[in-house]
mmCIF file of C-alpha atoms and ligand atoms in Angstrom:
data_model
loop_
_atom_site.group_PDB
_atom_site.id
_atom_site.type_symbol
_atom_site.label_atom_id
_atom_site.label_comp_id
_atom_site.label_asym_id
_atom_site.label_seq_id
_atom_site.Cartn_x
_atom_site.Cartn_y
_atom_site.Cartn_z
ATOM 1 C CA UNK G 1 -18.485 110.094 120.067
ATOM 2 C CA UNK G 2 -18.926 111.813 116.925
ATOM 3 C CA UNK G 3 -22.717 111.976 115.607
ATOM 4 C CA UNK G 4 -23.241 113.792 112.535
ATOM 5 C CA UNK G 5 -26.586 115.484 110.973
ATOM 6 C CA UNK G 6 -27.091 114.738 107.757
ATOM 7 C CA UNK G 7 -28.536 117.313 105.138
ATOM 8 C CA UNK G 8 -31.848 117.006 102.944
ATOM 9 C CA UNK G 9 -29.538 116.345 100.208
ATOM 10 C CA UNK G 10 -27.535 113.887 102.316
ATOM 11 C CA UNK G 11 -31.019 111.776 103.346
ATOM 12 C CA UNK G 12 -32.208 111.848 99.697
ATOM 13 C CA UNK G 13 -29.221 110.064 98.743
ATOM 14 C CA UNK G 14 -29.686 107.655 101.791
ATOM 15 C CA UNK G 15 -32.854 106.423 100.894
ATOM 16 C CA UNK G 16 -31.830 106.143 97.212
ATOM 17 C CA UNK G 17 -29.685 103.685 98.619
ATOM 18 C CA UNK G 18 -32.212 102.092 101.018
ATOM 19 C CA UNK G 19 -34.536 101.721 98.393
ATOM 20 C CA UNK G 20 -31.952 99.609 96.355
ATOM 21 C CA UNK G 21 -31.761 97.315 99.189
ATOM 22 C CA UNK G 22 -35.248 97.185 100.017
ATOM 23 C CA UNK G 23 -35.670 96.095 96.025
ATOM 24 C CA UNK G 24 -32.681 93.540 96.323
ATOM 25 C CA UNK G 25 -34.161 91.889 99.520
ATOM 26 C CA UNK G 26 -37.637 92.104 97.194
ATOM 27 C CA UNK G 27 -36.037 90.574 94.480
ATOM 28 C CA UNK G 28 -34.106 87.827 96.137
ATOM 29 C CA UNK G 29 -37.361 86.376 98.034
ATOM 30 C CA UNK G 30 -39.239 84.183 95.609
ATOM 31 C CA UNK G 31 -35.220 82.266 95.088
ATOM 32 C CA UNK G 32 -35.213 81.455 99.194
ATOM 33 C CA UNK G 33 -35.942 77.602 98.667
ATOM 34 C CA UNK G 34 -35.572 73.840 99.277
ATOM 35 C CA UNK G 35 -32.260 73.151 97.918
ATOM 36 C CA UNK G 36 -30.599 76.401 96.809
ATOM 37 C CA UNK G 37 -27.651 77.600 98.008
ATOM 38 C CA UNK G 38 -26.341 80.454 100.171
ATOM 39 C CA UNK G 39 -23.743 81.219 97.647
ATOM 40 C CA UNK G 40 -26.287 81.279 94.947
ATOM 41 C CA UNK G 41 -28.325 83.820 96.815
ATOM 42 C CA UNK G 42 -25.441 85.874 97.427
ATOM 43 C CA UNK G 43 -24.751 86.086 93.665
ATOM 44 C CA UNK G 44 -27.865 86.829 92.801
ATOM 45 C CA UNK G 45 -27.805 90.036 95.349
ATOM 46 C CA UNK G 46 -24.727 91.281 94.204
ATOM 47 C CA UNK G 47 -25.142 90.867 90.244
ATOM 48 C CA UNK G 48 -29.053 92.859 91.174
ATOM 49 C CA UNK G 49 -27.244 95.257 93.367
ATOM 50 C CA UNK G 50 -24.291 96.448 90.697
ATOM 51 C CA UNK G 51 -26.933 96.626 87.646
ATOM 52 C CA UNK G 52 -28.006 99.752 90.111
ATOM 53 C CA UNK G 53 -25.057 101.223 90.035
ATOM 54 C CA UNK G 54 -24.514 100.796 93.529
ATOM 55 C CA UNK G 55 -22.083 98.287 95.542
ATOM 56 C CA UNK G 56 -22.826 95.623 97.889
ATOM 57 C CA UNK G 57 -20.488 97.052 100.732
ATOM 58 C CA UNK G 58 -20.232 94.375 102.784
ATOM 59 C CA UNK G 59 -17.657 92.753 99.971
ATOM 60 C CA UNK G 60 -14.470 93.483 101.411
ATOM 61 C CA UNK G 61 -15.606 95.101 104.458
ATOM 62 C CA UNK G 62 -12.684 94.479 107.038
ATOM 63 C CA UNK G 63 -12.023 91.574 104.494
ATOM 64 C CA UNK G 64 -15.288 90.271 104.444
ATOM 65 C CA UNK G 65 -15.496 87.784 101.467
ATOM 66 C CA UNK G 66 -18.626 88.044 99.983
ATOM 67 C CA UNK G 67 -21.964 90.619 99.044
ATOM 68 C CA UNK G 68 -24.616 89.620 101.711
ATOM 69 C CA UNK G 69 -24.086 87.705 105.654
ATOM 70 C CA UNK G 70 -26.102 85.052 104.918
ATOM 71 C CA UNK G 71 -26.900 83.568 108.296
ATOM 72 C CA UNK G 72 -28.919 79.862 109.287
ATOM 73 C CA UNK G 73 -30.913 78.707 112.011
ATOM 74 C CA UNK G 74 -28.102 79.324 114.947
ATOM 75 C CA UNK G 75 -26.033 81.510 113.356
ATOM 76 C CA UNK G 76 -27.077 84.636 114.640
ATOM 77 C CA UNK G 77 -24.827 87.152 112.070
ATOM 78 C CA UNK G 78 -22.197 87.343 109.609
ATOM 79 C CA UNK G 79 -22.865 84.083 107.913
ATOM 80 C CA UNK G 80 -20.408 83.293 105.031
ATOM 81 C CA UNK G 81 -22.407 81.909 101.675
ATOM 82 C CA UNK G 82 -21.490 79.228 100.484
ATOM 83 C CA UNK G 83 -22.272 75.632 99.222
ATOM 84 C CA UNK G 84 -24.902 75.116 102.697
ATOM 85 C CA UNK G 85 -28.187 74.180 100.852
ATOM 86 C CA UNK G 86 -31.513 75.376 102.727
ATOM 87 C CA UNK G 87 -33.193 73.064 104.160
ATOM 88 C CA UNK G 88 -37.193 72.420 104.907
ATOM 89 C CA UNK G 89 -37.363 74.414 108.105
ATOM 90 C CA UNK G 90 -35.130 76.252 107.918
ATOM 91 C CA UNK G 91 -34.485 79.956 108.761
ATOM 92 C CA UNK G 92 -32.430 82.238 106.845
ATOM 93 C CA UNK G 93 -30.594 85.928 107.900
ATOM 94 C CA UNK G 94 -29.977 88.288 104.487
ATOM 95 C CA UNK G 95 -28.389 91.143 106.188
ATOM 96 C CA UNK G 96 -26.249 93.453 103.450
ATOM 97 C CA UNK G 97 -25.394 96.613 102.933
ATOM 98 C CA UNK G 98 -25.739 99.032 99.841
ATOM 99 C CA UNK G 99 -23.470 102.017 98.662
ATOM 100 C CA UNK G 100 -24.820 104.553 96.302
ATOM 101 C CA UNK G 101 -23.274 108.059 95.547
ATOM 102 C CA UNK G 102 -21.173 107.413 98.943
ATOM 103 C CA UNK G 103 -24.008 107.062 101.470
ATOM 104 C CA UNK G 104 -24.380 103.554 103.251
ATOM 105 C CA UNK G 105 -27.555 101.963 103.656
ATOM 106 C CA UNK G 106 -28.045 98.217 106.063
ATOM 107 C CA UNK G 107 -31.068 96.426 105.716
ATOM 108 C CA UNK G 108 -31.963 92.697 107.403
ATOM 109 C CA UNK G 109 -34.738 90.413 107.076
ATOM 110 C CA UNK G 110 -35.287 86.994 108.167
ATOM 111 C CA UNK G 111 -36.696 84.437 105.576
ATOM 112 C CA UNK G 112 -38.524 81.053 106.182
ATOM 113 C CA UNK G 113 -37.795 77.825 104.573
ATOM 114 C CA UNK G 114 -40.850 75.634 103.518
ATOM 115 C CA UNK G 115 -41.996 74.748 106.700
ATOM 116 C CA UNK G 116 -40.607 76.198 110.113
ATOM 117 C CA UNK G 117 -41.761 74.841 113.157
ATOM 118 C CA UNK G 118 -44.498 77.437 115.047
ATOM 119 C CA UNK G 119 -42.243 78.324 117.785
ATOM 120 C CA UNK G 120 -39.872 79.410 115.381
ATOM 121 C CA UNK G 121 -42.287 81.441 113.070
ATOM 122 C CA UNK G 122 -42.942 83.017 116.211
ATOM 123 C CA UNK G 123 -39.628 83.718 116.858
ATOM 124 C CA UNK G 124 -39.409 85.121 113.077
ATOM 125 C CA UNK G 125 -42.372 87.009 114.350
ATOM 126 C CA UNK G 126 -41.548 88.716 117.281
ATOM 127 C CA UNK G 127 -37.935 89.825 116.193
ATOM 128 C CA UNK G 128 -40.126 91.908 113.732
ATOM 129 C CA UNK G 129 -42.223 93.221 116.348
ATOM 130 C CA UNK G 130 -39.088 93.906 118.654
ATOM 131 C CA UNK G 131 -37.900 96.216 115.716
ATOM 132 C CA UNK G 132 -40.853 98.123 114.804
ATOM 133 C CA UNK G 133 -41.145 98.457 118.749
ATOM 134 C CA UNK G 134 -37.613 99.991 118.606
ATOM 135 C CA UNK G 135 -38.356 102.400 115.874
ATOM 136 C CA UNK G 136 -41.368 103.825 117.419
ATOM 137 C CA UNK G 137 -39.109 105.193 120.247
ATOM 138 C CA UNK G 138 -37.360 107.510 117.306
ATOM 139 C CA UNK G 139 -38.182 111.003 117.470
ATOM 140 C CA UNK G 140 -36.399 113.962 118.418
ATOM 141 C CA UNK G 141 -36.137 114.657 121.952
ATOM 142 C CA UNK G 142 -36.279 110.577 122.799
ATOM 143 C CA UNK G 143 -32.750 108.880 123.726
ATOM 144 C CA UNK G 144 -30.952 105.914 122.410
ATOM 145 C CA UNK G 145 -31.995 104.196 125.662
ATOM 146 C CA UNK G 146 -35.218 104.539 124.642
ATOM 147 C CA UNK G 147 -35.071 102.267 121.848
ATOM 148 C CA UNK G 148 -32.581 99.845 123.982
ATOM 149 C CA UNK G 149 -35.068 99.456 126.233
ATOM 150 C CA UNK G 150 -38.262 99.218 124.317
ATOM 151 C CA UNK G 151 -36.606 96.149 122.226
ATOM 152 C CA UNK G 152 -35.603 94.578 125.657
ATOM 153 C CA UNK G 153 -39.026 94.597 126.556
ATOM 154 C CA UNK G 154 -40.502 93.597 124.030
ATOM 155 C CA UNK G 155 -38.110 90.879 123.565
ATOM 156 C CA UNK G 156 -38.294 89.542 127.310
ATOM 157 C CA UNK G 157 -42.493 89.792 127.173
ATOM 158 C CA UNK G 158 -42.154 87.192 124.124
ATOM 159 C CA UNK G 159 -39.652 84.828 125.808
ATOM 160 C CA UNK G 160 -36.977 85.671 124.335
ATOM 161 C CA UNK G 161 -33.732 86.704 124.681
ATOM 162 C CA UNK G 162 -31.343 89.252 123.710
ATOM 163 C CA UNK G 163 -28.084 89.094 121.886
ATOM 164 C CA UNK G 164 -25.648 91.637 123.619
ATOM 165 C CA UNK G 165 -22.393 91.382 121.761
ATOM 166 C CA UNK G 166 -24.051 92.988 118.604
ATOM 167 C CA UNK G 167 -25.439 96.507 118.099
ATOM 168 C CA UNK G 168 -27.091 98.713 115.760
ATOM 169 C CA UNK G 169 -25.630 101.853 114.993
ATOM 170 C CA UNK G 170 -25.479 105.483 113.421
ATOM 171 C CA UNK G 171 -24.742 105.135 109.524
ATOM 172 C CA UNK G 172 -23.960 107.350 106.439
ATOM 173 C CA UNK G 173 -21.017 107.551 104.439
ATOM 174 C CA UNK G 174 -19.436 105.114 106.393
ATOM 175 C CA UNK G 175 -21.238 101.772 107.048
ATOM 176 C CA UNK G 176 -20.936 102.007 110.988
ATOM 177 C CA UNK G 177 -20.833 105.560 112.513
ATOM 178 C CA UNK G 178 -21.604 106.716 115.699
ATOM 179 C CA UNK G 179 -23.927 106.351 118.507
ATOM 180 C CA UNK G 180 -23.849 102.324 118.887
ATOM 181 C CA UNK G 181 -27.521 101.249 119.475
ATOM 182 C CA UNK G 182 -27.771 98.486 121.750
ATOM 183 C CA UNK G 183 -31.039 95.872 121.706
ATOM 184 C CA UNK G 184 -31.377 96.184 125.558
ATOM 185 C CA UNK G 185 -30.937 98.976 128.039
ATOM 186 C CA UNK G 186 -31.824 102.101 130.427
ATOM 187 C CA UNK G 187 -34.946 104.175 129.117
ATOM 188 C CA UNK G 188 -34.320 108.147 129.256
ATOM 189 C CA UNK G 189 -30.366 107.145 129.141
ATOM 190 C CA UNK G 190 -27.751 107.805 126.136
ATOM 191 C CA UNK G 191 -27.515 109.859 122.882
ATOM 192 C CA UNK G 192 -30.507 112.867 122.486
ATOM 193 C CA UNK G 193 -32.402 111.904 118.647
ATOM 194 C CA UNK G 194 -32.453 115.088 116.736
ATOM 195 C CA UNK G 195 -34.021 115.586 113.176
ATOM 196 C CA UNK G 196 -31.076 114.820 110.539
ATOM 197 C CA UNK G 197 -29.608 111.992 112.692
ATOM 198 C CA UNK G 198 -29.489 108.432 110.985
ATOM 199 C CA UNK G 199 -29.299 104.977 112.487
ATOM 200 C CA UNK G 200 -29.789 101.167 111.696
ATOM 201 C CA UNK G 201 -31.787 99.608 114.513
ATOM 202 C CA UNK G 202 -31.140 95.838 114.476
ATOM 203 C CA UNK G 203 -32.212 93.233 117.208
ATOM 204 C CA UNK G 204 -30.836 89.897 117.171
ATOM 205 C CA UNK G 205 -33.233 87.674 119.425
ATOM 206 C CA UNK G 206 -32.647 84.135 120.430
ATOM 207 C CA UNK G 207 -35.287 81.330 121.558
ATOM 208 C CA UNK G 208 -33.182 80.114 123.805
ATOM 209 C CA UNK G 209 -30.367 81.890 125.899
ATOM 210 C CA UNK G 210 -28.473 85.143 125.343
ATOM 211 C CA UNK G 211 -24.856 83.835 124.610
ATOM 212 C CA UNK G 212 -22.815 83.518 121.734
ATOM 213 C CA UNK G 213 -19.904 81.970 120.466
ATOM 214 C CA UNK G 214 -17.435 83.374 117.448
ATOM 215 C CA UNK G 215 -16.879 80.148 114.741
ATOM 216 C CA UNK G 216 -13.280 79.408 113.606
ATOM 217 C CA UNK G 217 -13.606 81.149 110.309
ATOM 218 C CA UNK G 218 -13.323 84.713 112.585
ATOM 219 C CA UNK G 219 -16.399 86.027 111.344
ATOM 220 C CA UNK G 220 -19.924 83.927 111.764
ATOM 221 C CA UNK G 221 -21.451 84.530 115.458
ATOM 222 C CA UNK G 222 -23.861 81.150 116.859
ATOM 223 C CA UNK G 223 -25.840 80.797 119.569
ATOM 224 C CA UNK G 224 -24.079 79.019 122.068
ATOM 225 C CA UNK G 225 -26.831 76.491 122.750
ATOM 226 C CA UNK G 226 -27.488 76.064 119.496
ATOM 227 C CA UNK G 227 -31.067 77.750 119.106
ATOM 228 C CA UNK G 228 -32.361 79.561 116.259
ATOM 229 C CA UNK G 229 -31.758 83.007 116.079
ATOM 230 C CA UNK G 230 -33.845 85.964 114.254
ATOM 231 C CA UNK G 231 -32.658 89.484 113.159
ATOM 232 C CA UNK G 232 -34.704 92.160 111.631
ATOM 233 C CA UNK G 233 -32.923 95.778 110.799
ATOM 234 C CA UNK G 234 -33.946 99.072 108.996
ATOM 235 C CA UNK G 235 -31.833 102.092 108.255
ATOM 236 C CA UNK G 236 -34.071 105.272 109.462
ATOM 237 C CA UNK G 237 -33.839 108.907 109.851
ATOM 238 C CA UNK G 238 -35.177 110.946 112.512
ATOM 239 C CA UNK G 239 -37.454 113.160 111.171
ATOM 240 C CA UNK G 240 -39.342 116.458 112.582
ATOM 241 C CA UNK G 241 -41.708 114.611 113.768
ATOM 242 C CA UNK G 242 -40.713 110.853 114.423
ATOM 243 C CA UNK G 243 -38.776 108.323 111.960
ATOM 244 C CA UNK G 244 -38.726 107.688 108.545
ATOM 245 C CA UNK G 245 -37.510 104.140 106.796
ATOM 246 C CA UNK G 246 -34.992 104.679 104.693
ATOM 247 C CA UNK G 247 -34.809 100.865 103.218
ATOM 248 C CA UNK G 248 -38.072 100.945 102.117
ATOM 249 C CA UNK G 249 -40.843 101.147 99.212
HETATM 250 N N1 MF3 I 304 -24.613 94.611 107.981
HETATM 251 C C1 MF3 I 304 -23.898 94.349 109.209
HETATM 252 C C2 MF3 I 304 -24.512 95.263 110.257
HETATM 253 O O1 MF3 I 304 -25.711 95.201 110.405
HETATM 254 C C3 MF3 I 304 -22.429 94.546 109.061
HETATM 255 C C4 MF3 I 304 -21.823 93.521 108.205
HETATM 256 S S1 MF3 I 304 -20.162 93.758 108.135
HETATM 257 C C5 MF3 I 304 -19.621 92.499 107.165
HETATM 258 O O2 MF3 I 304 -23.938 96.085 110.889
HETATM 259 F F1 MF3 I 304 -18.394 92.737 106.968
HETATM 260 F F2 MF3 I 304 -19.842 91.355 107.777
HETATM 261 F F3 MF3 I 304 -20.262 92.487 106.048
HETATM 262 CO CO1 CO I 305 -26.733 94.913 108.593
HETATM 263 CO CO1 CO I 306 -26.207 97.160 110.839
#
């Protein structure tokens, strides 16, 4: 495993590119509607994300085709856009990454359509609260298991389950670096945070079971059982002190 510190300078650049993608999941909200679709948000992300002078590096990624996974209802990640229209009630992943100046920066958020049935606002809900329960665990001198375990916990209190195929991860000037971060695990286990270290922190949680199935296009993960599926990530730094969001404001 190879876990690198990043500089001062290195971080500034980082949340340069954070903040793009916090403004590009900003600026794509008020278009997540009744009737538009997934392709159209996708262009909309990538023409917002270029004007920055920045690239949406998930185009291309291992032959990815397009700027954002754009993910519904049971599709838990790695959604393809295309000519799908939303519909009322449904949920919608935006998960992309943004390049600027060579760093990497992966932000997710979940979106609701119209009207989404309470359970599943809930769900919407508490994927939130499993992240910001995971990110509380960062500061140096905590372990990776630490924030495994927190999101597990939170994730089982609220019913729900937790998507084990998929991981967050250390990032910088590559998209996925080193240590993976898994959404469930052993407290006081795994990697030692230390100020300088980055990572995206992502739980996927499901309202129904845990498993998943791989579609035929090689790329878009479902539930098996068809429930909806939520996924909330942030890009942050360990700091002196604790954690600092690097896709934010
Ligand atoms: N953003 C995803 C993650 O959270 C990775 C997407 S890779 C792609 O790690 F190729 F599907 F874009
Ligand atoms: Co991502
Ligand atoms: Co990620």
């Amino acid at each position: 495993m190879k876990v690198t510190i990043k500089s001062k300078r290195e971080i500034d650049l980082m949340r340069e590119a954070g903040h793009i993608n916090f403004l590009a999941h900003q600026m794509i909200e008020p278009y997540i509607k009744v009737g538009v679709t997934t392709k159209e948000l996708d262009k909309r992300i990538h023409d917002f994300v270029v004007k920055q002078d920045a690239y949406p590096s998930c185009l291309g990624y291992e032959g990815f085709p397009a700027s954002a996974c754009i993910s519904v209802n049971d599709e838990v990640v790695h959604g393809i856009p295309g000519n799908r229209k939303l519909k009322n009630g449904d949920i919608v992943k935006l998960d992309f990454t943004v390049r600027k100046n060579g760093y990497e920066s992966d932000m997710t958020r979940t979106y609701l359509v119209g009207e989404v049935d309470e359970r599943v606002v809930q769900l919407v809900q508490d994927t939130k609260g499993a992240l910001e329960a995971g990110m509380e665990m960062v500061k140096p001198g905590n372990q990776v298991g630490d924030i495994s375990h927190a999101i597990e916990v939170y994730a089982h209190a609220h019913g729900l389950s937790v998507v084990e195929e998929l991981c967050g991860h250390g990032i910088g000037t590559d998209m996925h670096e080193d240590p993976e971060v898994p959404n469930f695990g052993e407290a006081h286990t795994g990697l030692v945070l230390k100020p300088g270290m980055v990572i995206a922190i992502e739980p996927m949680l499901n309202l129904g079971k845990k498993d998943v199935v791989m579609l035929e296009n090689g790329w878009t993960v479902v539930s098996e059982d068809g429930s909806p599926s939520a996924h909330f990530e942030h890009t942050v730094c360990v700091t002196e002190d604790g954690y600092e969001i690097l896709t934010g404001e």
